[in-house]
Amino acid sequence: MSTTYRHEMPGGATWSATVPAGRSITITALGPDANASLLLFAADRLDRLNLPDTLKAQMSACVRPPMTLMSDRGLALASVTHSTLAWHDCLTGFGHEAHLARFAPTSYQVERNDWRRPARSELLLELAKYGLGEADLHGCVNLFTKVAIADDTAASLAWQAGHTVAGDTVTLRTEVDLLVVLSTAQHPLATFDHPVAGVEVAVGPAAPVAADDPSIAFRDETARSLEMSRRVLA
Amino acid sequence: MTATIDDTIRIDTVVGAGDGALLELPAGATLRIVDLHGNQAVDTLLYDAHDVNNRYSAFDTVREQGAVYLTTGSRLLSTRLDELAVISDDTCGRHDTIGGACAQESNVIRYGEHTRHQHACRQTFLRYGAPAGIGQRQLGHNINFFMNVPVQPDGALKFDDGLSGPGKYVELRASRDLLVLISNCPQLNNPCNGWDPTPVRLIGRWA
Ligand SMILES: [Zn+2]
């Protein structure tokens, strides 16, 4: 893939970009147990990622290729075209200040840029740059994280250490014009008390959606979501 | 915790299939939702009555309880981790909070273009939420009371026959002043309700 843009995010950071339809976004973990919480907005910034619709239409409790990520208004916002991992968490949201309380406190005064902030606080600052706020926060995909689901009566959850190693990647193809927002803050259920790994984001042109595209072939629902996005672009 | 005998019935209403409701509950109130005919999905959103951006969060709730399904004792948390309500009683035993609400657009994705103009929960939420300032941006991911959406250890998800039946109920106890936005699901394309949406009864009690 040729790359028109490459950016390295340290752990504990937040980043956003407007990315037009037809681009490929490859996110690469730069260390073990990386986490990248992903929010997606369509061009009007009212339509946005809807994980319940994404999951129930594709009968999955996690995100993996070749699923599409669907919006409130029934568009495929992006397709997950490739991933070295078969599980990206999308049930457990992003962390709050309360999740950092079990670790030694950090501050800018002492740690300078190693001051830890939770994803929710950082994302609200990032969204504010676009005039967006709390009402616009929605369920995120936690790329590179697996929270395993137990076969018990409650469907109990457990964060999985070691799920991701350096070099693991996931690639999204943008199906409509998007605002992409990422946070590399530690996953709220992660148990380690050291800085979280960063990720590299590489954006380049995507090959056109071919008739035999794996996402079209995956499920009728997935194909219909891509058709709805095609109509938006028509 | 069950309601004491001193509590007075303040709300007793039947919500027809495909209809909705916006209820105000003061802190300490209980709301019992009765599945009158069985296997109905009651799509429900909770809001802090004094700030609708402090709203129910399915993902914060699921993560903090460390489990996917909701039942007695589940604390229903907001996007700010405030406790909005607790499930205080439950004769069904399992409720979904990751399957979301039906919408015209998601019906098209799931079932095809012919379902675009069918009634859907998202429309009901928008209609009943509007007077309280609850619009598109305030619609988070809801609870589906009485729905059974099993998740599997391999990451698969499916829609199963409901565990509910005629007369089964779930009861919420409000932890703060709440707005409760309900869509009694009009979904005609899903076998969960036997392709026949049915009414539910809402009973609100507070002193
Ligand atoms: Zn519905």
PDB file of C-alpha atoms in Angstrom, chain A residues 60-194:
ATOM      1  CA  SER A  60     -20.630 -10.806  16.335  1.00  0.00           C
ATOM      2  CA  ALA A  61     -19.724  -9.676  19.841  1.00  0.00           C
ATOM      3  CA  CYS A  62     -16.340  -8.359  18.706  1.00  0.00           C
ATOM      4  CA  VAL A  63     -14.945  -6.522  15.689  1.00  0.00           C
ATOM      5  CA  ARG A  64     -12.924  -8.514  13.150  1.00  0.00           C
ATOM      6  CA  PRO A  65     -12.452  -8.616   9.376  1.00  0.00           C
ATOM      7  CA  PRO A  66     -14.319  -8.429   7.058  1.00  0.00           C
ATOM      8  CA  MET A  67     -17.040  -6.692   9.102  1.00  0.00           C
ATOM      9  CA  THR A  68     -18.137  -3.168   8.297  1.00  0.00           C
ATOM     10  CA  LEU A  69     -18.524  -0.550  11.032  1.00  0.00           C
ATOM     11  CA  MET A  70     -22.072   0.765  10.696  1.00  0.00           C
ATOM     12  CA  SER A  71     -23.623   4.102  11.574  1.00  0.00           C
ATOM     13  CA  ASP A  72     -26.843   5.176  13.283  1.00  0.00           C
ATOM     14  CA  ARG A  73     -28.236   5.799   9.809  1.00  0.00           C
ATOM     15  CA  GLY A  74     -27.331   2.459   8.333  1.00  0.00           C
ATOM     16  CA  LEU A  75     -24.153   3.300   6.433  1.00  0.00           C
ATOM     17  CA  ALA A  76     -20.955   1.312   6.339  1.00  0.00           C
ATOM     18  CA  LEU A  77     -18.621   4.004   7.688  1.00  0.00           C
ATOM     19  CA  ALA A  78     -15.569   1.781   7.274  1.00  0.00           C
ATOM     20  CA  SER A  79     -14.736  -1.825   6.464  1.00  0.00           C
ATOM     21  CA  VAL A  80     -12.243  -3.830   8.485  1.00  0.00           C
ATOM     22  CA  THR A  81     -10.290  -5.150   5.503  1.00  0.00           C
ATOM     23  CA  HIS A  82      -7.402  -6.793   7.327  1.00  0.00           C
ATOM     24  CA  SER A  83      -6.244  -7.579  10.841  1.00  0.00           C
ATOM     25  CA  THR A  84      -3.574  -9.790  12.340  1.00  0.00           C
ATOM     26  CA  LEU A  85      -5.940 -10.213  15.291  1.00  0.00           C
ATOM     27  CA  ALA A  86      -9.324 -11.930  15.230  1.00  0.00           C
ATOM     28  CA  TRP A  87     -10.752  -9.932  18.122  1.00  0.00           C
ATOM     29  CA  HIS A  88     -11.061  -6.196  18.808  1.00  0.00           C
ATOM     30  CA  ASP A  89     -13.104  -5.360  21.908  1.00  0.00           C
ATOM     31  CA  CYS A  90     -16.216  -3.260  21.454  1.00  0.00           C
ATOM     32  CA  LEU A  91     -18.213  -4.019  24.611  1.00  0.00           C
ATOM     33  CA  THR A  92     -16.313  -2.265  27.370  1.00  0.00           C
ATOM     34  CA  GLY A  93     -15.897   1.395  26.430  1.00  0.00           C
ATOM     35  CA  PHE A  94     -13.138   3.742  27.445  1.00  0.00           C
ATOM     36  CA  GLY A  95     -11.600   4.614  30.791  1.00  0.00           C
ATOM     37  CA  HIS A  96     -12.466   7.301  33.316  1.00  0.00           C
ATOM     38  CA  GLU A  97     -10.315   9.022  35.948  1.00  0.00           C
ATOM     39  CA  ALA A  98     -11.593   6.375  38.391  1.00  0.00           C
ATOM     40  CA  HIS A  99      -9.737   3.656  36.464  1.00  0.00           C
ATOM     41  CA  LEU A 100      -6.384   5.333  37.019  1.00  0.00           C
ATOM     42  CA  ALA A 101      -6.949   5.477  40.777  1.00  0.00           C
ATOM     43  CA  ARG A 102      -5.658   1.915  41.290  1.00  0.00           C
ATOM     44  CA  PHE A 103      -2.252   2.964  39.983  1.00  0.00           C
ATOM     45  CA  ALA A 104       0.247   5.378  41.487  1.00  0.00           C
ATOM     46  CA  PRO A 105      -0.978   8.906  40.763  1.00  0.00           C
ATOM     47  CA  THR A 106       0.802  10.872  38.064  1.00  0.00           C
ATOM     48  CA  SER A 107       0.794  14.581  37.362  1.00  0.00           C
ATOM     49  CA  TYR A 108       2.216  16.950  34.828  1.00  0.00           C
ATOM     50  CA  GLN A 109       4.233  18.627  37.597  1.00  0.00           C
ATOM     51  CA  VAL A 110       6.158  15.415  38.332  1.00  0.00           C
ATOM     52  CA  GLU A 111       5.934  13.262  35.206  1.00  0.00           C
ATOM     53  CA  ARG A 112       5.700  15.954  32.521  1.00  0.00           C
ATOM     54  CA  ASN A 113       4.452  14.248  29.355  1.00  0.00           C
ATOM     55  CA  ASP A 114       4.178  10.856  31.058  1.00  0.00           C
ATOM     56  CA  TRP A 115       1.201  12.222  33.008  1.00  0.00           C
ATOM     57  CA  ARG A 116      -1.577   9.682  32.472  1.00  0.00           C
ATOM     58  CA  ARG A 117      -5.062  10.732  31.497  1.00  0.00           C
ATOM     59  CA  PRO A 118      -8.009   8.437  30.794  1.00  0.00           C
ATOM     60  CA  ALA A 119      -9.449   8.094  27.298  1.00  0.00           C
ATOM     61  CA  ARG A 120     -12.744   9.750  28.187  1.00  0.00           C
ATOM     62  CA  SER A 121     -11.100  12.985  29.359  1.00  0.00           C
ATOM     63  CA  GLU A 122      -8.742  13.089  26.397  1.00  0.00           C
ATOM     64  CA  LEU A 123     -11.451  12.305  23.847  1.00  0.00           C
ATOM     65  CA  LEU A 124     -13.661  15.094  25.165  1.00  0.00           C
ATOM     66  CA  LEU A 125     -10.796  17.535  24.565  1.00  0.00           C
ATOM     67  CA  GLU A 126     -10.277  16.161  21.062  1.00  0.00           C
ATOM     68  CA  LEU A 127     -14.009  16.354  20.245  1.00  0.00           C
ATOM     69  CA  ALA A 128     -14.136  19.942  21.493  1.00  0.00           C
ATOM     70  CA  LYS A 129     -11.853  20.911  18.603  1.00  0.00           C
ATOM     71  CA  TYR A 130     -14.788  20.143  16.286  1.00  0.00           C
ATOM     72  CA  GLY A 131     -17.474  21.713  18.425  1.00  0.00           C
ATOM     73  CA  LEU A 132     -18.495  18.278  19.671  1.00  0.00           C
ATOM     74  CA  GLY A 133     -19.029  17.297  23.291  1.00  0.00           C
ATOM     75  CA  GLU A 134     -20.337  14.754  25.749  1.00  0.00           C
ATOM     76  CA  ALA A 135     -23.495  14.056  23.753  1.00  0.00           C
ATOM     77  CA  ASP A 136     -21.343  12.972  20.816  1.00  0.00           C
ATOM     78  CA  LEU A 137     -19.310  10.365  22.700  1.00  0.00           C
ATOM     79  CA  HIS A 138     -20.465   6.945  21.577  1.00  0.00           C
ATOM     80  CA  GLY A 139     -19.461   3.339  22.056  1.00  0.00           C
ATOM     81  CA  CYS A 140     -15.897   2.850  20.822  1.00  0.00           C
ATOM     82  CA  VAL A 141     -14.008  -0.035  19.291  1.00  0.00           C
ATOM     83  CA  ASN A 142     -10.965  -0.824  21.435  1.00  0.00           C
ATOM     84  CA  LEU A 143      -8.572  -1.884  18.688  1.00  0.00           C
ATOM     85  CA  PHE A 144      -5.930  -4.427  19.816  1.00  0.00           C
ATOM     86  CA  THR A 145      -7.784  -5.300  23.041  1.00  0.00           C
ATOM     87  CA  LYS A 146      -9.560  -8.563  23.815  1.00  0.00           C
ATOM     88  CA  VAL A 147     -11.951  -8.822  26.735  1.00  0.00           C
ATOM     89  CA  ALA A 148     -12.857 -12.488  26.784  1.00  0.00           C
ATOM     90  CA  ILE A 149     -16.442 -13.621  27.361  1.00  0.00           C
ATOM     91  CA  ALA A 150     -16.888 -16.571  29.727  1.00  0.00           C
ATOM     92  CA  ASP A 151     -19.342 -19.386  29.127  1.00  0.00           C
ATOM     93  CA  ASP A 152     -21.226 -18.713  32.371  1.00  0.00           C
ATOM     94  CA  THR A 153     -24.698 -17.475  33.248  1.00  0.00           C
ATOM     95  CA  ALA A 154     -23.675 -13.792  33.374  1.00  0.00           C
ATOM     96  CA  ALA A 155     -21.325 -13.877  30.351  1.00  0.00           C
ATOM     97  CA  SER A 156     -18.491 -12.648  32.588  1.00  0.00           C
ATOM     98  CA  LEU A 157     -15.698 -10.559  31.102  1.00  0.00           C
ATOM     99  CA  ALA A 158     -11.916 -10.736  31.546  1.00  0.00           C
ATOM    100  CA  TRP A 159      -9.250  -8.523  29.954  1.00  0.00           C
ATOM    101  CA  GLN A 160      -6.623 -10.628  28.164  1.00  0.00           C
ATOM    102  CA  ALA A 161      -2.957  -9.799  28.744  1.00  0.00           C
ATOM    103  CA  GLY A 162      -0.682 -10.511  25.817  1.00  0.00           C
ATOM    104  CA  HIS A 163      -3.416 -10.371  23.158  1.00  0.00           C
ATOM    105  CA  THR A 164      -1.427  -7.880  21.087  1.00  0.00           C
ATOM    106  CA  VAL A 165       2.299  -7.804  20.343  1.00  0.00           C
ATOM    107  CA  ALA A 166       4.386  -5.185  18.570  1.00  0.00           C
ATOM    108  CA  GLY A 167       3.656  -5.277  14.845  1.00  0.00           C
ATOM    109  CA  ASP A 168       0.029  -6.380  15.068  1.00  0.00           C
ATOM    110  CA  THR A 169      -2.033  -4.379  12.592  1.00  0.00           C
ATOM    111  CA  VAL A 170      -5.595  -3.592  11.652  1.00  0.00           C
ATOM    112  CA  THR A 171      -6.626  -1.904   8.393  1.00  0.00           C
ATOM    113  CA  LEU A 172      -9.828   0.040   7.821  1.00  0.00           C
ATOM    114  CA  ARG A 173     -11.150   1.195   4.452  1.00  0.00           C
ATOM    115  CA  THR A 174     -13.170   4.398   4.676  1.00  0.00           C
ATOM    116  CA  GLU A 175     -16.489   3.964   2.845  1.00  0.00           C
ATOM    117  CA  VAL A 176     -17.719   7.554   3.277  1.00  0.00           C
ATOM    118  CA  ASP A 177     -16.030  10.786   4.317  1.00  0.00           C
ATOM    119  CA  LEU A 178     -15.169  10.436   8.008  1.00  0.00           C
ATOM    120  CA  LEU A 179     -13.919  12.138  11.091  1.00  0.00           C
ATOM    121  CA  VAL A 180     -11.687   9.524  12.738  1.00  0.00           C
ATOM    122  CA  VAL A 181     -10.821   9.933  16.419  1.00  0.00           C
ATOM    123  CA  LEU A 182      -8.338   7.690  18.248  1.00  0.00           C
ATOM    124  CA  SER A 183      -7.152   7.468  21.844  1.00  0.00           C
ATOM    125  CA  THR A 184      -4.182   5.354  22.899  1.00  0.00           C
ATOM    126  CA  ALA A 185      -4.991   5.590  26.600  1.00  0.00           C
ATOM    127  CA  GLN A 186      -4.740   2.335  28.528  1.00  0.00           C
ATOM    128  CA  HIS A 187      -7.815   0.111  28.357  1.00  0.00           C
ATOM    129  CA  PRO A 188      -9.844   0.585  31.553  1.00  0.00           C
ATOM    130  CA  LEU A 189      -9.630  -3.115  32.446  1.00  0.00           C
ATOM    131  CA  ALA A 190      -5.878  -3.459  31.749  1.00  0.00           C
ATOM    132  CA  THR A 191      -3.996  -4.495  34.867  1.00  0.00           C
ATOM    133  CA  PHE A 192      -0.438  -3.323  34.205  1.00  0.00           C
ATOM    134  CA  ASP A 193       1.021  -0.261  35.923  1.00  0.00           C
ATOM    135  CA  HIS A 194       3.371   1.106  33.298  1.00  0.00           C
TER     136      HIS A 194
END
